[in-house]
Amino acid sequence: MSQPRPGGRTARTRAAVLEATIDQLTEAGYAGLSVDAVARRAGVHKATLYRRWGTADGLLLDALTLFADRSVAMPDTGTLDGDLRDIARSALAVLTDRAGQALIRAVVSAGHDAQVAQVIRAFWTRHNTMVARVVDRAADRGELPAGTEAADVARAIGAPLYMRLLVTAEPLDTAAADQSAAVVTAAARAGVFARPAPHGAEPPM
Amino acid sequence: MSQPRPGGRTARTRAAVLEATIDQLTEAGYAGLSVDAVARRAGVHKATLYRRWGTADGLLLDALTLFADRSVAMPDTGTLDGDLRDIARSALAVLTDRAGQALIRAVVSAGHDAQVAQVIRAFWTRHNTMVARVVDRAADRGELPAGTEAADVARAIGAPLYMRLLVTAEPLDTAAADQSAAVVTAAARAGVFARPAPHGAEPPM
């Protein structure tokens, strides 16, 4: 075999380390996530991990980032309800995925850790940017009132699915995703997500 | 002091034990909830706790039951949006309460434990019964289509607030509760929660 390309080897090491991070989270939870444990599991020298990821939260951050890159797909069905259904089904795919569940439970267990909060914000910023394009296109087509807040739409779509995973332990199925999309479509059309809101005066995100 | 009435002493013991259960959950989480730890904290002999509550899950069940008794208030504002806003604000009160947060995080940490799942179902059954009365009255007034599923309405109201607590760590404020109520009101009026659903064929709960 010829010398592996450095980029290829680096990418493979990253993939192996982040897969080991997911495995460790699945088995031992966020409390059991350590650089040493992930190094052992991935068969990579721990000095490499400390140099590249620094801490367990660094591993979690990178795993979330890789996961977000993989999961965010831009829907373009031509209608608001079609696009929101695609987004809800993508969220469903994340929440029924082994890695997705491990990462979400890690985020919940980490609670108010500042670094983890930063990871979450980065994740939602990516997601909200995608939803904002869907919302803008719907507004351009006249399907939505001007000033519809994409971040509110994004949260509302995901919330019932997160609730099923974390709180009620109910099935995460297509019917649940489609109902979430239908709820948000009806509310968005009715102007519920349009600013200025009747209560509160938060600045737009 | 005269001899305490047995009912009064029993009620006081129960209150002390369940308060100690909340304290233990707040400090040590579900993993740290044990009958012995709660007995020490409450200053009650552990034999009493084992006889009355059996296990740590028995304590969690009773704490949830007491909490549900305390939190479920029947709104009757005369309009659907008013009633749903009351329900959302009651949920907000639960989710910003120290005991409420401790219990919810315990439920999430317990994951797929069968006894805890039973506790959750009992909790939601109580809540859904209350929401069903609100939905029935709105249908009687002609504000909602017939066949609106109260359980779906109940889940949809709470979900964005649970998401803020557990996932995004965003503020739990009145604006968030009122927006959740407005979303559900718009969706319910549009018939999104009315059976038969366009997708799936779940029997009514």
XYZ file of C-alpha atoms in Angstrom:
410
model
C 0.000 0.000 0.000
C 1.186 3.494 -0.780
C 1.541 6.136 1.889
C -1.979 7.282 2.822
C -2.827 10.851 1.927
C -2.621 12.956 5.097
C -6.134 14.376 4.510
C -7.536 10.893 4.067
C -5.845 9.558 7.166
C -6.887 12.581 9.194
C -10.477 12.202 8.035
C -10.444 8.487 8.884
C -9.000 9.165 12.330
C -11.651 11.818 12.956
C -14.417 9.450 11.844
C -13.070 6.643 14.068
C -12.697 8.921 17.095
C -16.157 10.422 16.716
C -17.714 6.988 16.201
C -15.977 5.910 19.417
C -17.376 9.038 21.093
C -20.910 7.999 20.107
C -20.269 4.420 21.300
C -18.978 5.689 24.630
C -21.967 8.022 25.062
C -24.409 5.248 24.189
C -22.910 2.900 26.757
C -21.781 5.189 29.571
C -23.663 8.468 29.031
C -22.223 11.956 29.230
C -20.901 11.294 32.744
C -18.780 8.464 31.294
C -17.366 10.464 28.379
C -13.611 11.021 28.791
C -10.759 11.543 26.338
C -8.969 8.471 27.711
C -11.995 6.187 27.302
C -12.578 7.364 23.726
C -8.861 6.961 22.867
C -8.891 3.361 24.122
C -12.083 2.581 22.238
C -10.872 4.156 18.965
C -7.378 2.620 19.226
C -5.834 6.087 18.815
C -3.096 7.457 21.076
C -4.630 9.743 23.660
C -2.010 12.435 22.983
C -3.523 12.771 19.499
C -6.967 13.289 20.993
C -5.789 15.828 23.587
C -3.949 17.767 20.849
C -6.870 17.841 18.450
C -9.985 17.882 20.676
C -8.616 19.058 24.041
C -11.441 17.804 26.275
C -14.444 15.486 26.366
C -16.604 18.507 25.533
C -14.354 19.090 22.513
C -15.199 15.577 21.352
C -18.906 16.178 21.949
C -18.736 19.467 20.042
C -17.045 17.851 17.044
C -19.431 14.885 17.082
C -22.374 17.286 17.083
C -20.803 19.300 14.255
C -20.192 16.232 12.100
C -23.692 15.039 12.841
C -25.193 18.417 11.920
C -23.246 18.472 8.618
C -24.666 15.076 7.838
C -28.249 15.745 8.838
C -29.096 19.195 7.487
C -30.692 18.845 4.069
C -32.333 21.777 2.339
C -35.931 20.936 1.428
C -37.459 22.524 -1.659
C -40.854 21.005 -2.385
C -42.387 24.270 -3.596
C -44.908 24.542 -0.749
C -44.618 25.518 2.905
C -46.377 22.425 4.197
C -44.227 20.169 2.014
C -41.004 21.835 3.175
C -42.022 21.712 6.841
C -42.952 18.047 6.501
C -39.480 17.372 5.070
C -37.901 19.227 8.000
C -39.999 17.314 10.542
C -39.088 14.004 8.917
C -35.392 14.969 8.955
C -35.727 15.750 12.663
C -37.421 12.372 13.109
C -34.468 10.696 11.376
C -32.066 12.430 13.776
C -34.103 11.478 16.840
C -34.413 7.833 15.826
C -30.732 7.543 14.880
C -28.437 5.866 17.435
C -25.865 8.684 17.228
C -28.575 11.340 17.328
C -30.133 9.858 20.449
C -26.737 9.535 22.160
C -25.882 13.171 21.388
C -29.271 14.529 22.456
C -29.200 12.609 25.745
C -25.635 13.879 26.306
C -26.787 17.452 25.761
C -29.667 16.988 28.204
C -27.458 15.325 30.833
C -24.802 18.012 30.494
C -27.465 20.485 31.625
C -26.126 23.973 32.053
C -22.474 23.352 31.176
C -21.271 26.497 29.365
C -19.279 24.719 26.649
C -22.152 22.384 25.897
C -24.528 25.360 25.739
C -22.216 26.797 23.077
C -22.367 23.522 21.135
C -26.162 23.583 21.255
C -26.314 27.161 20.045
C -24.053 26.322 17.099
C -26.237 23.324 16.238
C -29.455 25.352 16.344
C -27.921 28.233 14.397
C -27.195 25.881 11.497
C -30.678 24.405 11.713
C -32.361 27.812 12.009
C -30.507 29.126 8.957
C -31.968 26.292 6.916
C -35.467 26.871 8.267
C -35.095 30.623 7.617
C -34.606 29.940 3.899
C -37.766 27.813 3.851
C -39.693 30.546 5.668
C -38.345 33.310 3.390
C -39.340 31.404 0.275
C -42.843 30.813 1.681
C -43.154 34.519 2.499
C -42.021 35.374 -1.072
C -44.769 33.087 -2.405
C -47.304 34.853 -0.172
C -47.879 31.735 1.956
C -46.764 33.408 5.179
C -47.056 36.860 6.732
C -43.923 39.028 6.627
C -41.806 38.947 9.780
C -42.342 35.241 10.495
C -39.604 34.185 12.922
C -37.716 31.199 11.532
C -36.180 30.321 14.903
C -39.643 30.002 16.453
C -40.787 27.845 13.537
C -37.708 25.620 13.891
C -38.238 25.089 17.630
C -41.944 24.385 17.203
C -41.356 21.684 14.592
C -38.859 19.759 16.675
C -40.424 20.127 20.119
C -43.121 17.399 19.938
C -40.540 14.899 18.709
C -38.002 15.729 21.431
C -40.844 15.426 23.938
C -41.672 11.914 22.705
C -38.016 10.867 22.961
C -37.185 12.435 26.301
C -40.384 12.829 28.316
C -43.280 10.625 27.289
C -41.343 7.732 25.674
C -44.005 7.533 22.958
C -43.347 6.207 19.447
C -41.286 8.388 17.121
C -43.098 7.685 13.879
C -43.929 9.419 10.616
C -47.435 10.263 11.854
C -45.910 12.226 14.758
C -43.554 14.111 12.430
C -46.316 14.914 9.953
C -48.640 16.137 12.683
C -45.901 18.413 14.017
C -45.424 19.867 10.521
C -49.182 20.347 10.121
C -49.444 22.129 13.492
C -46.629 24.522 12.612
C -47.965 25.152 9.093
C -51.399 26.097 10.459
C -49.909 28.309 13.170
C -47.451 29.996 10.795
C -50.211 30.751 8.279
C -52.314 32.212 11.086
C -49.439 34.583 11.858
C -48.564 33.169 15.292
C -44.819 33.320 14.558
C -44.899 36.831 13.051
C -43.208 39.670 14.930
C -44.020 41.926 16.643
C -45.541 39.390 19.008
C -48.561 40.415 21.087
C -46.671 39.447 24.277
C -43.038 40.056 25.128
C -40.606 42.093 23.064
C -37.596 39.883 22.351
C -35.275 41.159 19.644
C -35.132 38.933 16.550
C -32.405 36.244 16.764
C -49.297 19.252 73.128
C -52.054 16.718 72.643
C -51.525 13.482 70.766
C -51.347 14.310 67.017
C -54.208 12.980 64.936
C -52.995 9.892 63.046
C -54.188 11.332 59.695
C -52.352 14.573 60.354
C -49.147 12.800 61.357
C -49.334 10.506 58.326
C -49.863 13.469 56.029
C -46.953 15.335 57.618
C -44.684 12.293 57.296
C -45.660 11.917 53.659
C -44.992 15.599 52.977
C -41.595 15.403 54.711
C -40.575 12.246 52.873
C -41.621 13.574 49.478
C -39.886 16.894 50.127
C -36.756 14.899 50.984
C -37.246 12.945 47.746
C -37.234 16.208 45.774
C -34.166 17.447 47.671
C -32.330 14.204 46.965
C -33.266 14.320 43.260
C -32.182 17.951 42.981
C -28.781 17.209 44.504
C -27.974 13.702 43.320
C -30.285 13.054 40.375
C -32.315 9.914 39.712
C -29.175 7.759 39.932
C -28.705 8.982 43.508
C -32.304 8.363 44.621
C -32.493 5.579 47.200
C -34.890 4.787 50.046
C -32.018 4.931 52.552
C -30.824 8.351 51.402
C -34.366 9.787 51.543
C -34.971 8.248 54.997
C -31.785 9.875 56.354
C -32.668 13.223 54.823
C -36.277 13.169 56.090
C -35.318 11.911 59.564
C -37.796 9.046 59.208
C -36.958 5.418 59.969
C -36.203 3.592 56.726
C -38.505 0.694 57.716
C -41.413 3.168 57.483
C -40.380 4.144 53.970
C -39.900 0.565 52.794
C -43.322 -0.377 54.199
C -45.152 2.546 52.622
C -43.251 3.238 49.386
C -41.342 0.009 48.766
C -38.682 1.338 46.397
C -37.082 4.523 45.127
C -39.469 4.362 42.162
C -42.333 4.177 44.660
C -41.099 7.453 46.133
C -40.801 8.992 42.666
C -44.331 7.813 41.795
C -45.823 9.320 44.941
C -43.880 12.574 44.519
C -45.193 12.830 40.954
C -48.737 12.063 42.139
C -48.633 14.690 44.887
C -47.155 17.163 42.424
C -49.856 16.411 39.842
C -52.601 16.874 42.460
C -51.118 20.231 43.299
C -50.559 21.432 39.744
C -53.673 20.465 37.805
C -56.130 23.360 37.854
C -59.208 23.380 35.663
C -59.277 26.516 33.512
C -62.630 27.984 32.516
C -62.143 31.338 30.806
C -64.998 30.810 28.351
C -62.777 30.727 25.250
C -60.452 28.113 23.773
C -57.482 30.460 23.491
C -57.976 31.659 27.070
C -58.197 28.113 28.426
C -55.149 26.955 26.464
C -53.178 29.986 27.656
C -54.065 29.036 31.250
C -52.915 25.468 30.612
C -49.633 26.638 29.055
C -48.984 28.977 31.982
C -49.701 26.135 34.435
C -47.185 23.998 32.545
C -44.730 26.893 32.725
C -45.235 27.038 36.493
C -44.471 23.305 36.752
C -41.363 23.589 34.592
C -39.965 26.556 36.505
C -40.699 24.999 39.899
C -37.767 23.382 41.722
C -39.728 20.197 42.440
C -41.129 20.119 38.900
C -37.679 20.392 37.367
C -36.270 17.704 39.668
C -39.111 15.316 38.792
C -38.922 15.960 35.050
C -35.162 15.459 34.979
C -35.630 12.244 36.995
C -38.164 10.987 34.464
C -35.800 11.779 31.591
C -32.801 10.161 33.310
C -34.808 7.066 34.181
C -35.281 6.568 30.447
C -37.105 3.394 29.608
C -37.575 2.008 33.130
C -40.963 0.252 33.135
C -42.137 1.523 36.530
C -41.215 5.083 35.655
C -43.020 4.738 32.317
C -46.117 3.780 34.318
C -45.685 6.884 36.483
C -45.456 9.051 33.388
C -48.587 7.531 31.876
C -50.511 8.173 35.097
C -49.307 11.775 35.126
C -50.308 12.390 31.507
C -53.651 10.644 31.928
C -54.572 13.138 34.648
C -53.374 16.032 32.537
C -55.119 14.770 29.389
C -58.419 14.370 31.232
C -58.290 18.038 32.171
C -57.392 19.101 28.621
C -60.176 16.872 27.248
C -62.757 18.856 29.228
C -61.385 22.100 27.785
C -61.489 20.643 24.266
C -65.028 19.264 24.711
C -66.326 22.603 25.918
C -64.688 24.377 22.942
C -66.260 21.840 20.557
C -69.658 22.421 22.224
C -69.227 26.158 21.607
C -68.398 25.466 17.968
C -64.804 26.681 18.353
C -63.286 23.340 17.349
C -64.102 20.585 14.858
C -65.607 17.410 16.312
C -63.149 14.610 16.999
C -60.339 16.879 18.197
C -57.887 14.678 20.107
C -57.285 16.114 23.573
C -54.138 14.045 24.131
C -52.545 15.547 21.013
C -53.536 19.034 22.144
C -52.052 18.394 25.600
C -48.724 17.177 24.202
C -48.477 20.047 21.732
C -48.966 22.692 24.434
C -46.252 21.346 26.701
C -43.657 20.331 24.128
C -42.046 23.730 23.395
C -41.638 24.373 27.118
C -40.075 20.964 27.827
C -37.758 21.594 24.877
C -36.593 24.901 26.375
C -35.927 23.237 29.734
C -34.236 20.075 28.510
C -32.724 20.742 25.094
C -32.081 24.360 24.222
C -31.719 25.810 27.747
C -33.661 28.892 26.623
C -35.695 31.100 28.975
C -38.965 29.670 30.296
C -41.049 32.828 30.275
C -44.659 33.880 29.833
C -44.031 34.818 26.205
C -42.951 31.232 25.468
C -46.051 29.807 27.189
C -48.391 32.201 25.405
C -46.829 31.462 22.019
C -47.261 27.742 22.628
C -50.944 28.295 23.438
C -51.384 30.444 20.329
C -49.752 27.801 18.110
C -52.013 25.070 19.443
C -55.137 27.236 19.243
C -54.466 28.021 15.568
C -53.687 24.387 14.744
C -56.720 23.053 16.649
C -59.054 25.505 14.905
C -57.596 24.441 11.553
C -58.522 20.848 12.418
C -54.972 19.492 12.679
C -55.828 17.511 15.835
C -59.119 16.122 14.510
C -59.395 12.389 13.836
C -59.347 10.605 11.481
C -55.840 11.893 10.815
C -54.620 12.104 7.224
C -51.614 9.922 8.115
C -51.450 6.935 10.424
C -54.412 5.244 12.038
C -53.807 5.219 15.782
C -56.854 4.370 17.873
C -58.027 7.246 20.087
C -56.399 7.176 23.549
